[in-house]
Short mmCIF file of C-alpha atoms and ligand atoms in Angstrom, two decimals:
data_model
loop_
_atom_site.label_atom_id
_atom_site.label_comp_id
_atom_site.label_asym_id
_atom_site.label_seq_id
_atom_site.Cartn_x
_atom_site.Cartn_y
_atom_site.Cartn_z
CA UNK A 1 57.38 50.28 31.33
CA UNK A 2 55.50 51.85 28.42
CA UNK A 3 57.96 54.39 27.09
CA UNK A 4 60.81 53.57 24.70
CA UNK A 5 63.10 56.28 26.01
CA UNK A 6 62.66 55.26 29.63
CA UNK A 7 63.01 51.57 28.76
CA UNK A 8 66.31 52.30 27.02
CA UNK A 9 67.61 54.33 29.97
CA UNK A 10 66.71 51.46 32.29
CA UNK A 11 68.29 48.87 29.98
CA UNK A 12 71.49 50.91 29.85
CA UNK A 13 71.83 50.55 33.60
CA UNK A 14 71.92 46.76 33.38
CA UNK A 15 73.01 45.86 29.85
CA UNK A 16 76.16 47.16 28.17
CA UNK A 17 75.01 49.88 25.80
CA UNK A 18 71.41 48.89 26.57
CA UNK A 19 71.42 46.30 23.78
CA UNK A 20 72.62 42.74 23.28
CA UNK A 21 73.90 43.36 19.76
CA UNK A 22 75.30 46.74 18.69
CA UNK A 23 73.41 46.96 15.38
CA UNK A 24 70.17 47.29 17.35
CA UNK A 25 71.23 50.50 19.07
CA UNK A 26 70.00 52.93 16.37
CA UNK A 27 73.24 54.89 16.88
CA UNK A 28 73.85 55.31 13.14
CA UNK A 29 70.54 57.09 12.78
CA UNK A 30 70.94 59.20 15.92
CA UNK A 31 67.91 57.78 17.69
CA UNK A 32 67.12 55.51 20.61
CA UNK A 33 66.00 51.98 19.77
CA UNK A 34 62.36 51.00 19.93
CA UNK A 35 61.48 48.33 22.47
CA UNK A 36 59.35 45.74 20.77
CA UNK A 37 56.40 44.23 22.55
CA UNK A 38 55.02 41.88 19.90
CA UNK A 39 54.95 40.97 16.24
CA UNK A 40 52.32 39.59 13.90
CA UNK A 41 52.94 38.79 10.25
CA UNK A 42 54.59 41.79 8.59
CA UNK A 43 54.10 44.06 11.61
CA UNK A 44 55.74 44.74 14.95
CA UNK A 45 54.36 46.74 17.84
CA UNK A 46 56.53 48.70 20.26
CA UNK A 47 55.86 49.12 23.98
CA UNK A 48 54.18 52.45 23.28
CA UNK A 49 51.58 50.57 21.23
CA UNK A 50 52.72 51.92 17.85
CA UNK A 51 52.63 49.54 14.94
CA UNK A 52 55.32 49.35 12.21
CA UNK A 53 55.75 47.47 8.95
CA UNK A 54 58.85 45.46 9.73
CA UNK A 55 61.56 45.20 7.05
CA UNK A 56 64.13 43.91 9.52
CA UNK A 57 62.36 40.61 10.28
CA UNK A 58 64.82 39.85 13.07
CA UNK A 59 67.67 40.60 10.58
CA UNK A 60 66.55 37.91 8.17
CA UNK A 61 65.31 34.73 9.88
CA UNK A 62 61.58 35.40 9.62
CA UNK A 63 60.85 34.43 6.03
CA UNK A 64 57.20 33.99 7.01
CA UNK A 65 56.93 37.01 9.30
CA UNK A 66 56.15 37.09 13.00
CA UNK A 67 54.18 34.37 14.77
CA UNK A 68 53.66 32.19 11.73
CA UNK A 69 51.07 29.63 12.80
CA UNK A 70 52.82 26.51 11.53
CA UNK A 71 56.23 27.48 12.90
CA UNK A 72 54.71 28.43 16.26
CA UNK A 73 52.76 25.15 16.41
CA UNK A 74 55.83 23.05 15.64
CA UNK A 75 57.89 24.91 18.24
CA UNK A 76 55.22 24.53 20.94
CA UNK A 77 54.92 20.84 20.17
CA UNK A 78 58.67 20.41 20.61
CA UNK A 79 58.66 22.43 23.84
CA UNK A 80 56.05 20.13 25.35
CA UNK A 81 58.45 17.23 24.91
CA UNK A 82 61.39 19.04 26.50
CA UNK A 83 63.43 22.15 25.76
CA UNK A 84 66.85 20.54 25.51
CA UNK A 85 68.47 17.17 26.06
CA UNK A 86 72.09 17.50 24.99
CA UNK A 87 71.52 14.20 23.18
CA UNK A 88 70.59 13.47 19.57
CA UNK A 89 66.96 13.87 18.49
CA UNK A 90 65.30 12.84 15.23
CA UNK A 91 64.62 16.51 14.50
CA UNK A 92 68.30 17.21 13.79
CA UNK A 93 68.49 14.54 11.09
CA UNK A 94 65.25 15.77 9.57
CA UNK A 95 66.40 19.39 9.30
CA UNK A 96 69.82 18.33 8.00
CA UNK A 97 68.13 16.24 5.30
CA UNK A 98 65.83 19.12 4.31
CA UNK A 99 68.70 21.59 4.01
CA UNK A 100 71.10 19.22 2.22
CA UNK A 101 68.46 18.28 -0.36
CA UNK A 102 68.85 21.78 -1.82
CA UNK A 103 72.66 21.61 -1.95
CA UNK A 104 73.65 18.38 -3.74
CA UNK A 105 77.35 19.23 -3.48
CA UNK A 106 77.19 19.05 0.34
CA UNK A 107 77.07 15.61 2.00
CA UNK A 108 76.81 16.46 5.69
CA UNK A 109 75.97 19.27 8.05
CA UNK A 110 76.76 20.16 11.60
CA UNK A 111 74.37 22.36 13.57
CA UNK A 112 75.46 25.19 15.84
CA UNK A 113 73.52 27.99 17.51
CA UNK A 114 74.71 31.12 15.69
CA UNK A 115 76.14 32.24 12.38
CA UNK A 116 79.29 33.29 14.21
CA UNK A 117 79.87 29.71 15.35
CA UNK A 118 79.15 28.38 11.86
CA UNK A 119 81.75 30.54 10.12
CA UNK A 120 84.29 30.19 12.95
CA UNK A 121 83.98 26.41 12.80
CA UNK A 122 84.10 26.42 9.00
CA UNK A 123 87.40 28.30 9.11
CA UNK A 124 88.85 25.87 11.64
CA UNK A 125 87.73 22.96 9.51
CA UNK A 126 89.27 24.48 6.38
CA UNK A 127 92.52 25.02 8.23
CA UNK A 128 92.43 21.46 9.55
CA UNK A 129 91.72 20.11 6.07
CA UNK A 130 94.45 22.05 4.27
CA UNK A 131 96.91 22.23 7.18
CA UNK A 132 97.48 25.86 6.23
CA UNK A 133 97.03 29.00 8.30
CA UNK A 134 96.03 32.02 6.26
CA UNK A 135 92.52 32.94 5.20
CA UNK A 136 91.17 35.45 2.71
CA UNK A 137 88.06 37.47 3.44
CA UNK A 138 86.57 40.42 1.61
CA UNK A 139 86.41 44.00 2.74
CA UNK A 140 82.90 44.79 3.97
CA UNK A 141 81.80 41.17 4.37
CA UNK A 142 80.66 40.26 7.86
CA UNK A 143 80.88 36.69 9.08
CA UNK A 144 80.07 37.11 12.74
CA UNK A 145 82.35 38.20 15.52
CA UNK A 146 85.02 35.52 15.88
CA UNK A 147 88.51 37.01 16.12
CA UNK A 148 89.96 35.97 12.79
CA UNK A 149 86.91 37.30 10.92
CA UNK A 150 86.67 40.67 12.67
CA UNK A 151 88.97 42.27 10.16
CA UNK A 152 87.53 44.74 7.66
CA UNK A 153 84.06 43.54 8.62
CA UNK A 154 80.89 45.27 7.45
CA UNK A 155 77.56 45.61 9.25
CA UNK A 156 77.91 47.00 12.80
CA UNK A 157 81.64 47.41 12.31
CA UNK A 158 81.03 49.48 9.16
CA UNK A 159 78.32 51.44 10.88
CA UNK A 160 80.65 52.47 13.64
CA UNK A 161 83.53 52.91 11.28
CA UNK A 162 85.72 50.52 13.25
CA UNK A 163 86.80 48.00 10.65
CA UNK A 164 88.24 45.70 13.29
CA UNK A 165 87.89 45.39 17.04
CA UNK A 166 89.91 46.06 20.14
CA UNK A 167 90.94 42.78 21.64
CA UNK A 168 91.63 41.05 18.33
CA UNK A 169 95.30 40.14 18.47
CA UNK A 170 97.58 41.47 15.79
CA UNK A 171 98.95 37.94 15.44
CA UNK A 172 95.43 36.70 14.67
CA UNK A 173 94.63 39.51 12.25
CA UNK A 174 97.91 38.87 10.44
CA UNK A 175 96.57 35.56 9.23
CA UNK A 176 93.47 37.20 7.73
CA UNK A 177 94.17 38.63 4.30
CA UNK A 178 91.65 41.06 2.90
CA UNK A 179 90.62 41.23 -0.76
CA UNK A 180 88.30 43.58 -2.59
CA UNK A 181 84.76 42.36 -3.28
CA UNK A 182 83.95 41.78 -6.95
CA UNK A 183 87.63 42.30 -7.85
CA UNK A 184 89.37 39.08 -8.87
CA UNK A 185 92.75 40.79 -9.36
CA UNK A 186 92.91 41.54 -5.64
CA UNK A 187 92.40 37.81 -4.95
CA UNK A 188 95.03 36.75 -7.48
CA UNK A 189 97.54 39.13 -5.92
CA UNK A 190 97.04 37.54 -2.51
CA UNK A 191 97.44 34.02 -3.88
CA UNK A 192 100.60 35.11 -5.71
CA UNK A 193 102.06 36.59 -2.53
CA UNK A 194 101.15 33.73 -0.14
CA UNK A 195 101.45 29.97 -0.54
CA UNK A 196 99.74 29.02 2.73
CA UNK A 197 96.14 30.09 2.10
CA UNK A 198 93.74 27.63 3.71
CA UNK A 199 90.48 29.16 2.52
CA UNK A 200 88.57 32.02 1.04
CA UNK A 201 85.38 33.06 2.79
CA UNK A 202 82.81 35.27 1.11
CA UNK A 203 79.20 36.33 1.37
CA UNK A 204 78.19 35.44 -2.19
CA UNK A 205 75.32 37.87 -1.77
CA UNK A 206 76.79 40.45 0.59
CA UNK A 207 74.18 41.87 2.92
CA UNK A 208 76.45 43.47 5.48
CA UNK A 209 77.77 46.48 3.58
CA UNK A 210 74.27 47.15 2.39
CA UNK A 211 73.10 44.70 -0.26
CA UNK A 212 75.87 44.05 -2.79
CA UNK A 213 75.63 40.81 -4.77
CA UNK A 214 78.81 39.28 -6.13
CA UNK A 215 78.91 39.05 -9.91
CA UNK A 216 78.52 35.45 -11.14
CA UNK A 217 81.69 35.73 -13.23
CA UNK A 218 83.63 36.87 -10.17
CA UNK A 219 82.38 33.93 -8.08
CA UNK A 220 83.16 31.49 -10.89
CA UNK A 221 86.73 32.79 -11.09
CA UNK A 222 87.03 32.64 -7.33
CA UNK A 223 86.00 28.97 -7.35
CA UNK A 224 88.55 28.28 -10.10
CA UNK A 225 91.40 30.02 -8.26
CA UNK A 226 90.62 28.15 -5.04
CA UNK A 227 90.64 24.85 -6.91
CA UNK A 228 93.93 25.63 -8.63
CA UNK A 229 95.51 26.49 -5.29
CA UNK A 230 93.92 23.66 -3.29
CA UNK A 231 92.29 26.25 -1.03
CA UNK A 232 88.83 25.70 0.42
CA UNK A 233 86.09 28.02 -0.80
CA UNK A 234 83.53 28.95 1.87
CA UNK A 235 80.26 30.56 0.93
CA UNK A 236 78.76 32.25 3.95
CA UNK A 237 75.05 31.93 3.27
CA UNK A 238 73.99 32.66 6.85
CA UNK A 239 71.93 35.55 5.49
CA UNK A 240 71.36 34.60 1.84
CA UNK A 241 70.58 30.89 2.38
CA UNK A 242 66.86 30.28 1.85
CA UNK A 243 66.54 34.08 1.40
CA UNK A 244 68.19 35.05 -1.89
CA UNK A 245 66.50 31.95 -3.31
CA UNK A 246 65.53 28.56 -1.90
CA UNK A 247 69.12 27.49 -2.57
CA UNK A 248 70.69 30.83 -1.74
CA UNK A 249 73.45 31.97 -4.05
CA UNK A 250 73.83 28.45 -5.46
CA UNK A 251 70.23 28.64 -6.72
CA UNK A 252 71.02 31.86 -8.59
CA UNK A 253 74.22 30.97 -10.43
CA UNK A 254 74.97 27.30 -9.68
CA UNK A 255 78.46 28.06 -8.38
CA UNK A 256 79.52 25.55 -5.75
CA UNK A 257 81.57 26.20 -2.65
CA UNK A 258 83.45 23.54 -0.68
CA UNK A 259 81.91 24.61 2.62
CA UNK A 260 78.61 26.48 3.02
CA UNK A 261 77.45 28.15 6.22
CA UNK A 262 73.80 28.66 7.08
CA UNK A 263 71.88 30.46 9.80
CA UNK A 264 68.89 32.76 10.19
CA UNK A 265 66.06 31.14 8.10
CA UNK A 266 67.13 27.59 8.96
CA UNK A 267 66.20 28.29 12.59
CA UNK A 268 62.84 29.85 11.74
CA UNK A 269 63.49 32.63 14.31
CA UNK A 270 65.11 30.44 16.93
CA UNK A 271 68.87 30.13 17.39
CA UNK A 272 70.16 27.64 14.82
CA UNK A 273 72.92 27.74 12.26
CA UNK A 274 74.99 25.14 10.46
CA UNK A 275 77.92 24.46 8.19
CA UNK A 276 78.16 21.73 5.59
CA UNK A 277 80.59 20.25 3.10
CA UNK A 278 81.39 17.02 1.28
CA UNK A 279 82.07 14.01 3.52
CA UNK A 280 85.84 14.13 3.01
CA UNK A 281 85.89 17.52 4.77
CA UNK A 282 83.08 17.02 7.30
CA UNK A 283 84.49 13.73 8.54
CA UNK A 284 87.48 15.60 9.89
CA UNK A 285 85.22 16.94 12.63
CA UNK A 286 85.36 15.47 16.10
CA UNK A 287 84.38 12.70 17.04
CA UNK A 288 85.45 11.26 13.65
CA UNK A 289 88.46 13.47 13.06
CA UNK A 290 90.82 15.85 14.73
CA UNK A 291 89.00 19.17 14.27
CA UNK A 292 87.27 19.95 17.53
CA UNK A 293 83.87 21.62 17.51
CA UNK A 294 81.01 21.38 20.01
CA UNK A 295 77.98 23.09 21.57
CA UNK A 296 75.71 22.47 24.59
CA UNK A 297 72.62 23.73 22.78
CA UNK A 298 73.66 22.79 19.23
CA UNK A 299 70.75 21.19 17.38
CA UNK A 300 68.37 22.39 20.09
CA UNK A 301 64.98 20.67 19.57
CA UNK A 302 62.95 23.90 19.60
CA UNK A 303 65.22 25.52 17.03
CA UNK A 304 65.20 22.35 14.91
CA UNK A 305 61.40 22.17 15.02
CA UNK A 306 61.05 25.84 14.03
CA UNK A 307 63.64 25.34 11.29
CA UNK A 308 61.93 22.23 9.90
CA UNK A 309 58.58 24.03 9.76
CA UNK A 310 60.16 27.06 8.11
CA UNK A 311 62.12 25.11 5.46
CA UNK A 312 59.20 22.78 4.72
CA UNK A 313 56.96 25.79 4.18
CA UNK A 314 59.55 27.42 1.92
CA UNK A 315 59.75 24.26 -0.21
CA UNK A 316 56.01 23.69 -0.36
CA UNK A 317 55.06 26.96 -2.06
CA UNK A 318 56.70 26.70 -5.48
CA UNK A 319 56.00 30.38 -6.20
CA UNK A 320 57.22 31.72 -2.87
CA UNK A 321 60.60 33.09 -3.96
CA UNK A 322 59.15 34.47 -7.18
CA UNK A 323 56.51 36.35 -5.17
CA UNK A 324 59.02 37.59 -2.61
CA UNK A 325 61.45 38.60 -5.34
CA UNK A 326 58.76 40.54 -7.19
CA UNK A 327 57.84 42.41 -4.02
CA UNK A 328 61.49 43.23 -3.25
CA UNK A 329 61.90 44.50 -6.81
CA UNK A 330 58.67 46.50 -6.61
CA UNK A 331 59.86 48.11 -3.39
CA UNK A 332 63.37 48.93 -4.57
CA UNK A 333 62.13 50.32 -7.91
CA UNK A 334 59.50 52.34 -6.06
CA UNK A 335 62.14 53.75 -3.73
CA UNK A 336 64.26 54.73 -6.73
CA UNK A 337 61.36 56.48 -8.40
CA UNK A 338 60.37 58.27 -5.19
CA UNK A 339 63.96 59.43 -4.66
CA UNK A 340 64.22 60.68 -8.25
CA UNK A 341 61.17 62.92 -7.86
CA UNK A 342 62.94 64.60 -4.92
CA UNK A 343 66.26 64.74 -6.83
CA UNK A 344 67.90 62.39 -4.37
CA UNK A 345 70.51 60.10 -5.97
CA UNK A 346 69.73 56.56 -4.88
CA UNK A 347 71.17 53.18 -5.88
CA UNK A 348 68.82 50.29 -5.31
CA UNK A 349 69.19 46.53 -5.45
CA UNK A 350 67.14 43.42 -4.75
CA UNK A 351 68.07 39.73 -4.74
CA UNK A 352 65.24 37.35 -3.97
CA UNK A 353 63.60 38.53 -0.77
CA UNK A 354 66.51 40.85 0.11
CA UNK A 355 66.66 44.52 -0.82
CA UNK A 356 68.97 47.45 -0.22
CA UNK A 357 69.49 51.08 -1.15
CA UNK A 358 72.36 53.53 -0.97
CA UNK A 359 72.25 57.32 -0.98
CA UNK A 360 74.94 57.29 -3.59
CA UNK A 361 75.37 58.68 -7.10
CA UNK A 362 77.29 55.66 -8.38
CA UNK A 363 76.64 51.95 -8.57
CA UNK A 364 77.92 50.14 -5.47
CA UNK A 365 80.10 47.12 -6.26
CA UNK A 366 82.21 46.91 -3.11
CA UNK A 367 82.80 48.32 0.35
CA UNK A 368 84.78 51.35 -0.85
CA UNK A 369 81.81 52.33 -3.05
CA UNK A 370 79.37 51.67 -0.21
CA UNK A 371 81.08 53.90 2.35
CA UNK A 372 80.91 56.85 -0.05
CA UNK A 373 77.13 56.82 0.56
CA UNK A 374 75.50 59.72 2.37
CA UNK A 375 74.86 58.43 5.89
CA UNK A 376 73.29 61.70 7.07
CA UNK A 377 70.64 61.55 4.35
CA UNK A 378 69.99 57.91 5.30
CA UNK A 379 69.53 58.86 8.97
CA UNK A 380 66.97 61.54 8.04
CA UNK A 381 65.16 59.17 5.72
CA UNK A 382 65.11 56.45 8.35
CA UNK A 383 63.56 58.82 10.89
CA UNK A 384 60.99 60.08 8.40
CA UNK A 385 59.98 56.52 7.48
CA UNK A 386 59.78 55.47 11.12
CA UNK A 387 57.44 58.38 11.78
CA UNK A 388 55.26 56.95 8.99
CA UNK A 389 55.20 53.49 10.53
CA UNK A 390 57.96 51.86 8.47
CA UNK A 391 60.68 50.06 10.41
CA UNK A 392 63.84 49.85 8.29
CA UNK A 393 67.26 48.56 9.38
CA UNK A 394 68.88 51.36 11.35
CA UNK A 395 71.97 51.50 9.13
CA UNK A 396 72.49 51.93 5.41
CA UNK A 397 75.03 49.10 5.55
CA UNK A 398 72.42 46.44 6.16
CA UNK A 399 70.03 44.52 3.97
CA UNK A 400 66.24 44.76 4.19
CA UNK A 401 63.96 41.71 4.16
CA UNK A 402 60.58 41.00 2.62
CA UNK A 403 58.45 38.41 4.40
CA UNK A 404 55.75 36.20 2.97
CA UNK A 405 53.04 38.03 4.89
CA UNK A 406 53.60 41.20 2.85
CA UNK A 407 51.72 42.02 -0.34
CA UNK A 408 51.80 44.58 -3.15
CA UNK A 409 49.29 46.82 -1.38
CA UNK A 410 51.51 47.06 1.65
CA UNK A 411 54.60 47.67 -0.49
CA UNK A 412 52.79 50.49 -2.30
CA UNK A 413 51.92 52.06 1.03
CA UNK A 414 55.60 52.01 1.92
CA UNK A 415 56.53 53.54 -1.44
CA UNK A 416 54.03 56.35 -0.79
CA UNK A 417 55.62 56.92 2.62
CA UNK A 418 59.00 57.06 0.84
CA UNK A 419 57.72 59.74 -1.60
CA UNK A 420 56.81 61.92 1.37
CA UNK A 421 59.98 61.09 3.30
CA UNK A 422 62.35 61.92 0.43
CA UNK A 423 60.66 65.31 0.07
CA UNK A 424 61.64 66.07 3.67
CA UNK A 425 65.37 65.50 3.10
C1 PLP B 501 76.58 36.61 6.40
C2 PLP B 501 76.60 36.48 7.87
N1 PLP B 501 77.42 35.60 8.45
C3 PLP B 501 77.46 35.44 9.78
C4 PLP B 501 76.65 36.18 10.60
C5 PLP B 501 76.70 35.98 12.08
O1 PLP B 501 75.55 35.37 12.51
P1 PLP B 501 75.08 35.48 14.06
O2 PLP B 501 74.67 36.89 14.27
O3 PLP B 501 73.95 34.50 14.15
O4 PLP B 501 76.24 35.09 14.88
C6 PLP B 501 75.77 37.10 10.05
C7 PLP B 501 74.89 37.90 10.91
O5 PLP B 501 74.22 38.80 10.49
C8 PLP B 501 75.74 37.26 8.66
O6 PLP B 501 74.92 38.11 8.06
#
């Protein structure tokens, strides 16, 4: 099979929608997805043999690009010893120690296999800890696809304009209250109206309605309100952890959450995620406490080995995040300049190695601002960039990712492609 179109037709016969995650389907940009054959560093190659600069990086995990030598070596070494045991290995403790060292306010972790499991388990734990039922999430924030969090979710849900999902019970959704991102009044109103709020979950650097960072002042007030109301604050750093900075959002503004969820980078491209909190909360988990949580492949040795190599590498290079941040800034500023020359209004943003842009005349501070963006212009731009060998996320409501294998020369090439692409709109 050497043709993307045919491969997609074939996949559609056997896989629902031809893809195993809806965001991959390229629907928002009116195209068929590319089938990827291989990746190396900053590049991916599709089955037609075309090469692309990859700004998706598996939706975030690949901080060091494709086939990083050290991560691959560590994973192979683990595989030789056995793919899975369903019993503790030393690797789990090592990765937990490496992650926790960056978050002094967290005592313990528990590993799971996906970000969805991490946030779902964090919510259960918060409910178990507070013995309350309601949760607050923010419009446009995506925390995976567990029922109670599939309400006003961003990402794929925003792309398809279905803010929640069929199959999520009304009785479940009723317990999920939705506040407005970067708007503390909307949070205060919910706390005033309800006295049984177990937790507030937020992406402190939202990457699922496009890239929209929370203001530090807003997060600080959020932490204060949670404390005053004895509600648990959950920072979902599945995307921003070890991406926005080595210490995620915490490394940017020092604001501490009670529970933090991780994913993506901590698995180095293999399926691993985690949630962590102070001991008082974590010790409520089974087998110590009454909050049940489990997983056959949780802490899988291959994923742990890839994660250890990835996090060790991230810690070793003291300039890594500075370099990545400079490249993300260079790219987003270049995109803005290129758009301006073609009279295209564009809002750009970068946080650490994450970047985003909206075809929008006004600054984007929340989901309502984001959805006012011009999705048709984005689709045309996406197609034009793809034709020039630049693989961007196939929706405007996603974040882009810089990897360590990129450099200024490559970024400038992409900016030049953007100059040409904007002219075509
Ligand atoms: C912030 C955030 N939380 C949770 C998730 C869910 O993670 P997973 O896709 O591994 O289930 C994602 C996925 O993109 C995410 O970005």
